[in-house]
Amino acid sequence: MPDGTLIHTPIHAPLACCDEEPGLLPVAEARARLLHGALPVAGEEVLAPTAALGRLLAAAPRSARSLPPFDQSAMDGYALHAADLAAGATDLAAGAAPLVLRRIAAGDPPGPAIGPGEAVRVLTGAPVPPGAAAVVMEEHVALREGRVEPRRPPRPGTNIRRRGEDLAEGDLLLAPGTRLDARHLALLAAADIDQVAVRRRVRVALLSNGNELGAAIRDSNRPMLAALLARPEIALTDLGVLPDDPAALAAALAEAARGHDLILASGGISGSDADHLPGALRAAGGEVEVLKLAQKPGKPLAHGRLGAARCLFLPGNPLAALVGFLTLGRPLLARLAGAAEGAGPAPVAALAARGFARKPGREEFLPARVIGQDASGLPLVEPAGLFGSARLVPLAAADGLLWVPADIAQVRPGDALRFHPFAAGFGLA
């Protein structure tokens, strides 16, 4: 099959996993079709690391220095020579205790080498002098007449961070596709990297479709999707609300395809005589495949291509549009942006706080809230309100989406479930 060719499956072909109605496509298969032939966008930018926060690396930077850059003390204490480590605490206390020559603080030069019977006071992060074999913690010594008497002499290498033990000059720091966050900026700064190559932004055109969107019914999907697309690696163009006019839709799609990598739309795909987006894409010269997914909400979906631009058309109901974007749109954007495989947020293990019944046949995403934790710390979750793909109040009250497998008809209290929290990143709460 040529790279990028859309895969067509007759929608009447039954799938064994989906008994709600024949022809429903598992979400994993839909994702594979959507990602087939999708490649990272071409082009890159060279930026200072602080300006590249949240961007995706196009090339692997190499360290410009070793870390640590010199042998340094990991503790406040006393640097000792190897000969004095071999002597026992009793021998040292009997008159052979090393003499403290000087003090070295962080930022000071290491000074001359020490020999047997000599010690140097060193502070955390300070360079250890040549000849030092270990640093004994200050809590483990007694000082008498300028001599240091270890209560328990350390083993060789104790409390010394050797030059390059964390990172050697020239080592690869981060893999291409890494999304730069606070950790990476710290590493790049320590490694003396002042420029990084990042992939260019993915250009996304966003629109809503439907004559009903106006004074009576407000468009909630575009603000929601625009917020989800407000990411450093995305350049967003808002095309607004387009009416149910096949010719106008085809012209708008053709214009958007000339300057964008992805056209993302919601509405106009459910199959009624007022749903024109798939036909408009064909009329504009594109390819399109309309799918029915074994997913609730978000069964209808269409995807295709117009010129070099990918197209993804989501359902019109808000929760369905959200779920479709998270399960399919986000992986597609990650592929276009050049993100490392599997770099997306992972679900967490959770337990059902209460039982509820559901109709099996489609895997389901329910707005859910966390109401506590069990004895082992697992979150206890329950649906956030009455289910409905057009309901926004339960979604706003939820802490995340609860995933229920397609074959489950009854969820019982204490059942293990998969939970996708809306909060992510470095939060510890």
Coordinates of C-alpha atoms in Angstrom, one line a residue:
M1 CA 0.0 0.0 0.0
P2 CA 1.5 3.4 -0.9
D3 CA 2.5 5.6 2.0
G4 CA -0.4 7.9 3.0
T5 CA -3.2 6.0 1.2
L6 CA -6.4 6.1 3.1
I7 CA -7.7 2.7 4.2
H8 CA -11.4 2.0 3.4
T9 CA -13.4 -0.7 5.2
P10 CA -17.1 -1.3 4.4
I11 CA -19.0 0.0 7.3
H12 CA -21.4 -3.0 7.1
A13 CA -18.6 -5.5 8.0
P14 CA -19.4 -6.6 11.6
L15 CA -16.6 -6.5 14.2
A16 CA -16.7 -9.1 16.9
C17 CA -15.7 -6.8 19.7
C18 CA -18.6 -4.4 19.2
D19 CA -22.1 -5.8 19.7
E20 CA -24.0 -2.5 20.0
E21 CA -24.4 -2.3 16.2
P22 CA -22.6 -3.8 13.3
G23 CA -19.7 -2.0 11.7
L24 CA -18.3 -0.1 14.6
L25 CA -14.6 0.4 14.4
P26 CA -12.4 -0.1 17.5
V27 CA -10.7 3.1 18.5
A28 CA -7.2 1.5 18.2
E29 CA -7.9 0.6 14.5
A30 CA -9.2 4.1 13.9
R31 CA -6.1 5.6 15.4
A32 CA -3.9 3.4 13.1
R33 CA -5.8 4.6 10.1
L34 CA -5.5 8.2 11.1
L35 CA -1.8 7.9 11.7
H36 CA -1.0 5.9 8.6
G37 CA 1.5 7.9 6.5
A38 CA 1.5 10.8 8.9
L39 CA 5.0 12.3 9.2
P40 CA 6.5 15.0 11.3
V41 CA 6.3 18.4 9.6
A42 CA 9.5 19.5 7.9
G43 CA 11.5 22.5 9.1
E44 CA 13.2 23.5 12.3
E45 CA 14.1 26.6 14.3
V46 CA 17.2 27.3 16.4
L47 CA 16.3 29.0 19.8
A48 CA 17.7 29.7 23.2
P49 CA 16.6 27.0 25.6
T50 CA 14.5 29.4 27.6
A51 CA 12.6 30.4 24.4
A52 CA 12.1 26.8 23.5
L53 CA 10.1 25.8 26.6
G54 CA 7.4 23.3 25.5
R55 CA 8.9 22.9 22.0
L56 CA 10.0 19.5 20.6
L57 CA 13.7 18.9 19.9
A58 CA 14.6 18.4 16.2
A59 CA 18.2 17.3 17.0
A60 CA 19.9 15.8 20.0
P61 CA 22.2 18.4 21.8
R62 CA 25.5 17.3 23.1
S63 CA 27.0 18.5 26.4
A64 CA 29.6 21.2 26.1
R65 CA 31.2 20.2 29.4
S66 CA 31.5 17.4 31.9
L67 CA 29.2 17.2 34.9
P68 CA 30.4 17.7 37.5
P69 CA 33.2 19.8 35.9
F70 CA 35.7 18.8 38.6
D71 CA 36.0 16.4 41.5
Q72 CA 33.8 18.0 44.2
S73 CA 32.7 17.3 47.8
A74 CA 29.2 16.0 48.2
M75 CA 29.2 17.0 52.0
D76 CA 30.6 19.5 54.4
G77 CA 33.6 17.6 55.9
Y78 CA 37.3 16.9 55.6
A79 CA 39.2 15.6 52.6
L80 CA 41.7 12.9 53.6
H81 CA 44.6 11.1 51.8
A82 CA 44.4 7.4 50.9
A83 CA 47.1 6.6 53.5
D84 CA 45.0 8.0 56.3
L85 CA 42.0 5.9 55.2
A86 CA 43.9 2.8 55.8
A87 CA 44.6 3.7 59.4
G88 CA 41.9 2.8 62.0
A89 CA 40.2 5.4 64.1
T90 CA 42.2 4.3 67.2
D91 CA 45.6 4.7 65.3
L92 CA 44.6 8.2 64.2
A93 CA 43.5 9.2 67.6
A94 CA 46.8 8.0 69.1
G95 CA 48.7 10.9 67.5
A96 CA 48.7 10.3 63.8
A97 CA 45.5 12.3 63.1
P98 CA 45.9 14.4 59.9
L99 CA 46.6 18.1 60.3
V100 CA 44.0 20.5 58.8
L101 CA 45.9 22.7 56.3
R102 CA 43.2 25.0 55.0
R103 CA 39.5 25.5 54.1
I104 CA 38.0 25.2 50.6
A105 CA 34.5 26.6 49.9
A106 CA 32.4 26.3 46.8
G107 CA 33.9 28.5 44.1
D108 CA 37.4 28.4 45.6
P109 CA 40.3 26.8 43.7
P110 CA 41.4 23.4 45.0
G111 CA 44.9 24.5 45.9
P112 CA 47.9 22.2 46.1
A113 CA 47.8 18.4 46.6
I114 CA 47.6 16.9 50.1
G115 CA 49.8 14.0 51.3
P116 CA 49.7 11.5 54.1
G117 CA 48.9 13.1 57.4
E118 CA 47.2 16.1 55.8
A119 CA 43.6 17.1 55.6
V120 CA 41.6 20.0 54.2
R121 CA 38.3 21.4 55.4
V122 CA 35.9 21.3 52.4
L123 CA 32.3 22.5 52.0
T124 CA 29.5 21.0 49.9
G125 CA 30.2 21.7 46.2
A126 CA 33.8 22.7 46.8
P127 CA 36.6 21.2 44.6
V128 CA 38.6 18.5 46.5
P129 CA 42.4 19.0 46.4
P130 CA 44.5 16.6 44.4
G131 CA 45.5 13.6 46.5
A132 CA 42.2 13.5 48.3
A133 CA 40.7 9.9 48.4
A134 CA 37.6 10.5 50.4
V135 CA 35.7 13.1 52.4
V136 CA 34.6 12.3 55.9
M137 CA 31.5 14.1 57.1
E138 CA 32.0 16.7 59.8
E139 CA 29.5 14.9 62.0
H140 CA 31.9 11.9 62.0
V141 CA 35.0 13.6 63.3
A142 CA 36.5 15.2 66.4
L143 CA 38.9 18.2 66.1
R144 CA 41.8 18.4 68.5
E145 CA 44.6 21.0 68.2
G146 CA 44.0 21.5 64.5
R147 CA 43.9 17.8 63.7
V148 CA 40.9 15.8 62.5
E149 CA 40.2 12.5 64.2
P150 CA 37.6 10.4 62.3
R151 CA 35.4 8.3 64.4
R152 CA 34.9 6.0 61.4
P153 CA 37.3 6.6 58.5
P154 CA 35.4 6.5 55.2
R155 CA 36.0 4.1 52.3
P156 CA 37.9 5.4 49.3
G157 CA 35.7 7.6 47.1
T158 CA 33.1 8.3 49.8
N159 CA 31.4 11.7 49.5
I160 CA 33.4 12.7 46.4
R161 CA 31.5 13.4 43.1
R162 CA 34.1 12.6 40.4
R163 CA 34.4 14.8 37.3
G164 CA 32.1 13.6 34.6
E165 CA 30.4 10.9 36.6
D166 CA 27.0 12.4 35.8
L167 CA 27.8 13.5 32.2
A168 CA 30.9 13.6 30.0
E169 CA 31.7 16.3 27.6
G170 CA 30.2 15.4 24.2
D171 CA 27.5 13.1 25.7
L172 CA 24.0 13.2 24.1
L173 CA 21.8 15.1 26.5
L174 CA 18.2 14.6 25.2
A175 CA 16.6 12.6 22.3
P176 CA 14.9 14.2 19.3
G177 CA 11.2 14.5 20.0
T178 CA 11.7 15.4 23.6
R179 CA 9.3 18.1 24.8
L180 CA 11.4 20.6 26.7
D181 CA 10.3 21.3 30.3
A182 CA 11.8 22.7 33.4
R183 CA 14.0 19.6 34.0
H184 CA 15.5 19.8 30.5
L185 CA 16.2 23.5 30.8
A186 CA 18.1 22.9 34.0
L187 CA 20.2 20.1 32.3
L188 CA 20.9 22.3 29.2
A189 CA 22.0 25.2 31.4
A190 CA 24.3 23.0 33.4
A191 CA 25.8 21.5 30.2
D192 CA 26.5 25.0 28.9
I193 CA 24.1 24.7 25.9
D194 CA 22.9 28.1 24.7
Q195 CA 21.0 27.0 21.5
V196 CA 18.8 24.1 20.6
A197 CA 17.2 23.0 17.3
V198 CA 13.4 22.5 17.6
R199 CA 10.8 21.4 15.1
R200 CA 8.8 24.2 13.5
R201 CA 5.3 24.7 14.8
V202 CA 2.4 22.6 13.4
R203 CA 0.0 24.9 11.5
V204 CA -3.6 24.1 12.5
A205 CA -6.7 25.6 11.0
L206 CA -9.8 25.3 13.3
L207 CA -13.4 25.7 12.4
S208 CA -16.9 24.8 13.5
N209 CA -19.7 24.0 11.1
G210 CA -23.4 24.4 11.5
N211 CA -26.2 26.9 10.7
E212 CA -27.5 26.4 14.2
L213 CA -24.4 28.1 15.7
G214 CA -25.4 31.7 16.3
A215 CA -27.6 33.7 18.6
A216 CA -29.6 30.7 19.9
I217 CA -26.8 28.1 20.3
R218 CA -23.4 29.3 21.1
D219 CA -20.3 27.6 19.7
S220 CA -18.6 25.9 22.6
N221 CA -16.4 23.6 20.6
R222 CA -14.1 26.1 19.1
P223 CA -13.1 27.8 22.4
M224 CA -12.6 24.3 24.0
L225 CA -10.5 23.0 21.1
A226 CA -8.6 26.2 20.8
A227 CA -7.7 25.9 24.5
L228 CA -6.5 22.3 23.9
L229 CA -4.5 23.6 20.9
A230 CA -2.8 26.4 22.8
R231 CA 0.5 24.7 23.0
P232 CA 4.0 25.9 22.1
E233 CA 4.4 23.5 19.2
I234 CA 1.2 24.6 17.5
A235 CA 0.4 27.7 15.4
L236 CA -3.4 28.1 15.4
T237 CA -5.6 29.8 12.8
D238 CA -9.3 30.3 13.9
L239 CA -11.5 30.1 10.8
G240 CA -14.7 30.7 12.8
V241 CA -18.1 29.2 12.2
L242 CA -18.8 28.1 8.6
P243 CA -22.4 27.6 7.5
D244 CA -24.0 24.5 6.0
D245 CA -23.2 25.5 2.5
P246 CA -21.3 22.8 0.5
A247 CA -19.7 25.3 -1.9
A248 CA -18.5 27.7 0.8
L249 CA -17.2 24.8 2.9
A250 CA -15.2 23.4 -0.1
A251 CA -13.7 26.8 -0.8
A252 CA -12.8 27.3 2.8
L253 CA -11.2 23.9 3.0
A254 CA -9.2 24.4 -0.1
E255 CA -7.9 27.8 1.1
A256 CA -7.0 26.4 4.5
A257 CA -5.1 23.4 3.0
R258 CA -2.7 25.8 1.2
G259 CA -1.2 27.1 4.4
H260 CA -1.8 24.5 7.1
D261 CA -0.7 21.0 8.2
L262 CA -4.0 20.1 9.8
I263 CA -7.6 21.2 9.3
L264 CA -9.6 20.4 12.5
A265 CA -13.3 20.8 12.4
S266 CA -16.3 19.9 14.6
G267 CA -19.9 19.3 13.4
G268 CA -21.3 18.4 10.0
I269 CA -20.4 14.7 9.9
S270 CA -23.2 12.7 11.5
G271 CA -24.8 11.7 8.2
S272 CA -27.9 13.9 8.0
D273 CA -28.8 15.9 4.9
A274 CA -27.4 19.0 6.6
D275 CA -24.0 17.5 7.2
H276 CA -21.7 18.5 4.3
L277 CA -18.1 18.5 5.6
P278 CA -17.1 15.1 4.1
G279 CA -18.7 15.9 0.7
A280 CA -17.1 19.4 0.7
L281 CA -13.7 17.8 1.3
R282 CA -14.2 15.6 -1.8
A283 CA -15.5 18.5 -3.8
A284 CA -12.3 20.4 -2.9
G285 CA -10.2 17.6 -4.4
G286 CA -9.4 15.8 -1.1
E287 CA -9.8 12.2 0.1
V288 CA -12.1 11.4 3.0
E289 CA -13.1 8.4 5.1
V290 CA -16.2 8.5 7.3
L291 CA -16.0 6.2 10.3
K292 CA -18.3 4.9 13.1
L293 CA -16.3 4.3 16.2
A294 CA -16.8 1.8 19.0
Q295 CA -16.4 4.8 21.3
K296 CA -18.9 6.6 23.5
P297 CA -19.3 9.5 23.1
G298 CA -17.8 10.3 19.7
K299 CA -19.0 7.6 17.4
P300 CA -19.0 9.6 14.2
L301 CA -15.7 10.8 12.8
A302 CA -14.2 11.7 9.5
H303 CA -10.6 12.0 8.4
G304 CA -8.7 12.6 5.2
R305 CA -6.3 14.7 3.3
L306 CA -6.4 17.7 1.0
G307 CA -3.1 18.4 -0.7
A308 CA -0.4 18.2 2.0
A309 CA -2.9 19.0 4.8
R310 CA -4.4 16.3 7.0
C311 CA -8.0 16.7 8.0
L312 CA -9.9 15.6 11.1
F313 CA -13.6 16.2 11.5
L314 CA -15.0 15.7 15.0
P315 CA -18.6 15.3 16.2
G316 CA -20.6 18.4 17.1
N317 CA -21.6 17.6 20.7
P318 CA -19.0 19.1 23.1
L319 CA -18.1 16.0 25.1
A320 CA -17.9 13.9 21.9
A321 CA -15.7 16.5 20.3
L322 CA -13.4 16.5 23.4
V323 CA -13.1 12.7 23.6
G324 CA -12.5 12.4 19.8
F325 CA -9.8 15.0 20.0
L326 CA -8.1 13.4 23.0
T327 CA -8.2 9.8 21.6
L328 CA -7.5 10.6 18.0
G329 CA -6.6 14.3 17.4
R330 CA -3.9 14.5 20.1
P331 CA -2.0 11.4 18.7
L332 CA -2.1 12.8 15.2
L333 CA -0.8 16.2 16.4
A334 CA 2.0 14.5 18.3
R335 CA 3.0 12.6 15.2
L336 CA 2.9 15.8 13.1
A337 CA 4.9 17.7 15.7
G338 CA 7.6 15.0 15.9
A339 CA 7.0 14.0 19.5
A340 CA 8.6 10.9 20.8
E341 CA 6.4 7.8 20.6
G342 CA 4.4 7.2 23.8
A343 CA 5.2 10.7 25.1
G344 CA 1.6 11.5 25.9
P345 CA 0.0 11.6 29.3
A346 CA -0.7 8.2 30.8
P347 CA -3.9 7.2 32.6
V348 CA -3.8 6.3 36.3
A349 CA -5.2 3.3 38.1
A350 CA -8.4 4.1 40.0
L351 CA -11.2 2.4 41.8
A352 CA -14.9 2.8 41.4
A353 CA -16.4 4.6 44.4
R354 CA -19.9 3.4 43.6
G355 CA -21.5 1.0 41.1
F356 CA -23.4 1.9 38.0
A357 CA -24.8 0.1 35.0
R358 CA -24.2 0.9 31.4
K359 CA -24.9 -0.5 27.9
P360 CA -22.0 -2.6 26.6
G361 CA -20.7 -2.5 23.1
R362 CA -18.5 0.7 23.0
E363 CA -15.6 1.7 25.2
E364 CA -16.8 4.7 27.1
F365 CA -15.4 7.9 28.6
L366 CA -17.3 9.4 31.5
P367 CA -16.7 12.7 33.2
A368 CA -15.7 11.7 36.7
R369 CA -14.6 13.2 40.0
V370 CA -12.3 12.0 42.6
I371 CA -14.0 11.7 46.0
G372 CA -11.1 10.2 48.0
Q373 CA -8.5 7.5 48.2
D374 CA -8.4 4.0 49.3
A375 CA -5.9 2.7 52.0
S376 CA -3.2 2.2 49.3
G377 CA -3.6 5.7 47.9
L378 CA -5.5 4.8 44.8
P379 CA -8.1 7.5 43.8
L380 CA -11.8 6.7 44.3
V381 CA -13.8 8.0 41.4
E382 CA -17.4 8.3 40.4
P383 CA -19.3 9.8 37.5
A384 CA -19.6 13.6 37.8
G385 CA -23.3 13.8 36.8
L386 CA -25.9 12.6 34.3
F387 CA -24.3 11.4 31.2
G388 CA -24.9 13.1 27.9
S389 CA -22.5 14.0 25.0
A390 CA -24.0 17.5 24.9
R391 CA -23.9 18.1 28.7
L392 CA -21.2 20.6 29.8
V393 CA -22.0 21.0 33.5
P394 CA -20.8 17.4 34.4
L395 CA -17.7 18.0 32.3
A396 CA -16.9 21.2 34.1
A397 CA -17.4 19.5 37.5
A398 CA -15.2 16.5 36.7
D399 CA -11.6 15.9 37.6
G400 CA -11.0 13.7 34.6
L401 CA -12.4 11.1 32.3
L402 CA -13.1 7.6 33.5
W403 CA -12.6 4.9 30.9
V404 CA -14.8 1.8 30.9
P405 CA -14.1 -1.2 28.5
A406 CA -16.5 -2.0 25.8
D407 CA -17.7 -5.3 27.2
I408 CA -18.5 -4.1 30.7
A409 CA -22.3 -3.9 31.5
Q410 CA -22.0 -3.3 35.3
V411 CA -19.4 -1.4 37.2
R412 CA -19.3 -2.5 40.9
P413 CA -17.9 -0.6 43.9
G414 CA -14.1 -1.3 44.1
D415 CA -13.7 -2.3 40.5
A416 CA -10.3 -1.3 39.0
L417 CA -10.7 1.3 36.3
R418 CA -8.5 3.6 34.2
F419 CA -8.7 7.3 34.9
H420 CA -7.4 10.2 32.8
P421 CA -7.0 13.2 35.1
F422 CA -7.3 16.6 33.6
A423 CA -4.5 17.9 35.8
A424 CA -1.1 16.7 34.7
G425 CA 2.6 17.8 34.7
F426 CA 4.4 18.3 38.0
G427 CA 1.4 18.5 40.3
L428 CA 1.8 16.5 43.5
A429 CA -1.6 17.3 45.1

